[in-house]
Amino acid sequence: MKSTQQVVRDLLWAVNSPALLKTTNDHCCDSKEWKLHEHDICMTHLGDFMAGKDSRSLGKYFEGLISYWLHHLRKVDVLVESFALREQQRTVGEIDFIFIDEQARMTHWEIAVKFYLFSPASYGFGSHYLGPNAVDTLDRKIDRIFGHQLPRSQKQFPNVELRQAFVKGRIFYPLMQQGGPAEHPYLSSTHLDGLWLRHAEIRCMDGSADWDAQNAYYRVLQKPHWLSLVQTPATGDKPMSFREFSESMDQHFSGSQRCPLVVQLKPDDAGYVESRRFFVVPDSWPHAA
């Protein structure tokens, strides 16, 4: 677990960041009406709560942040949380949250935080929005949420009035081609974005005024802290120069096909602040993922 200040920033991001999916119908929701401020959060209490949660995966970490928000900040009556559904003595799924909202409505939420890379070619995956491992796609996730996860509560919790997806995340676009050919019918027009590039493209940035500048630094993000804007004090570990970053990617891809998430940092008065965020993928991605 990172510093409690990092967890506070991640909670603010989890609540305040734009929705990944459109919220123009009752099946998707945003959090604009519940704007959260740092002074609303007791840092010590949040730190203690999250220390007791499973943070080994990004999804579980995000789930813990939303749990804290519902229980301790919105203070709604949470009836069901991580509820395992069983049929014939086997687990067939899980309900994320059922709670009584501020309007006294029984509400079922399925939550997710997802990061997808837009690709002009679908490579046979049935979607132009691919996860870093390519097996996970935006279209597959949408089908699963609305076709399987949300309907699960109908049988055991027939009094649920609202069944909604609460989905946050970011779409990453190719370095040389930002934006997609057509708007995805479920993707919010205000979604967060970033870039992605292939390992070989890093070498083309050598000497670039934008990438290989004296005031450009780099840091590889570690899960589960892929959420909030990176701010790091000058007294902490100094981030990598472009050359150090390039060499670290050569070393990484010599033994791994995993796609690192990287931030470019620029100095400010307090230390370093994030200026761009990007995935680096293997040259054979998505087939090598």
Short mmCIF file of N, CA, C and O in Angstrom, two decimals, residues 12 24-25 57 114 124 152 164 171 208 217 239-240:
data_model
loop_
_atom_site.label_atom_id
_atom_site.label_comp_id
_atom_site.label_asym_id
_atom_site.label_seq_id
_atom_site.Cartn_x
_atom_site.Cartn_y
_atom_site.Cartn_z
N LEU A 12 -10.61 10.26 -4.33
CA LEU A 12 -11.17 11.44 -5.02
C LEU A 12 -11.33 11.15 -6.51
O LEU A 12 -12.33 11.53 -7.12
N THR A 24 -26.66 8.46 -20.15
CA THR A 24 -27.90 9.06 -20.64
C THR A 24 -29.11 8.17 -20.40
O THR A 24 -30.21 8.53 -20.77
N ASN A 25 -28.92 7.01 -19.78
CA ASN A 25 -30.07 6.17 -19.44
C ASN A 25 -29.93 5.69 -18.01
O ASN A 25 -28.92 5.92 -17.35
N SER A 57 -5.24 -6.52 -6.42
CA SER A 57 -5.64 -6.25 -7.80
C SER A 57 -6.24 -4.86 -7.89
O SER A 57 -6.77 -4.33 -6.90
N LYS A 114 -11.70 0.28 -15.73
CA LYS A 114 -11.17 -0.40 -16.91
C LYS A 114 -10.30 0.54 -17.73
O LYS A 114 -10.57 1.74 -17.83
N GLY A 124 -9.36 -9.36 -34.94
CA GLY A 124 -10.18 -10.54 -34.69
C GLY A 124 -10.73 -10.64 -33.29
O GLY A 124 -11.33 -11.67 -32.94
N ARG A 152 -28.52 -10.32 -12.60
CA ARG A 152 -28.39 -11.36 -11.58
C ARG A 152 -29.24 -11.10 -10.34
O ARG A 152 -29.61 -12.03 -9.62
N GLN A 164 -27.69 -0.41 -12.00
CA GLN A 164 -26.83 0.53 -12.70
C GLN A 164 -25.38 0.07 -12.73
O GLN A 164 -24.90 -0.58 -11.79
N ILE A 171 -9.40 5.60 -21.83
CA ILE A 171 -9.15 5.04 -23.15
C ILE A 171 -7.82 5.62 -23.66
O ILE A 171 -7.61 6.83 -23.62
N SER A 208 13.87 13.99 -29.03
CA SER A 208 12.64 14.77 -29.21
C SER A 208 12.53 15.85 -28.13
O SER A 208 12.76 15.59 -26.95
N TYR A 217 10.59 13.72 -17.23
CA TYR A 217 10.97 12.57 -16.42
C TYR A 217 9.87 11.51 -16.51
O TYR A 217 8.74 11.80 -16.90
N PRO A 239 12.48 10.62 -10.40
CA PRO A 239 12.02 9.79 -11.52
C PRO A 239 13.11 9.64 -12.58
O PRO A 239 14.15 10.33 -12.55
N MET A 240 12.87 8.76 -13.55
CA MET A 240 13.86 8.45 -14.58
C MET A 240 13.94 9.53 -15.64
O MET A 240 12.94 10.16 -16.00
#
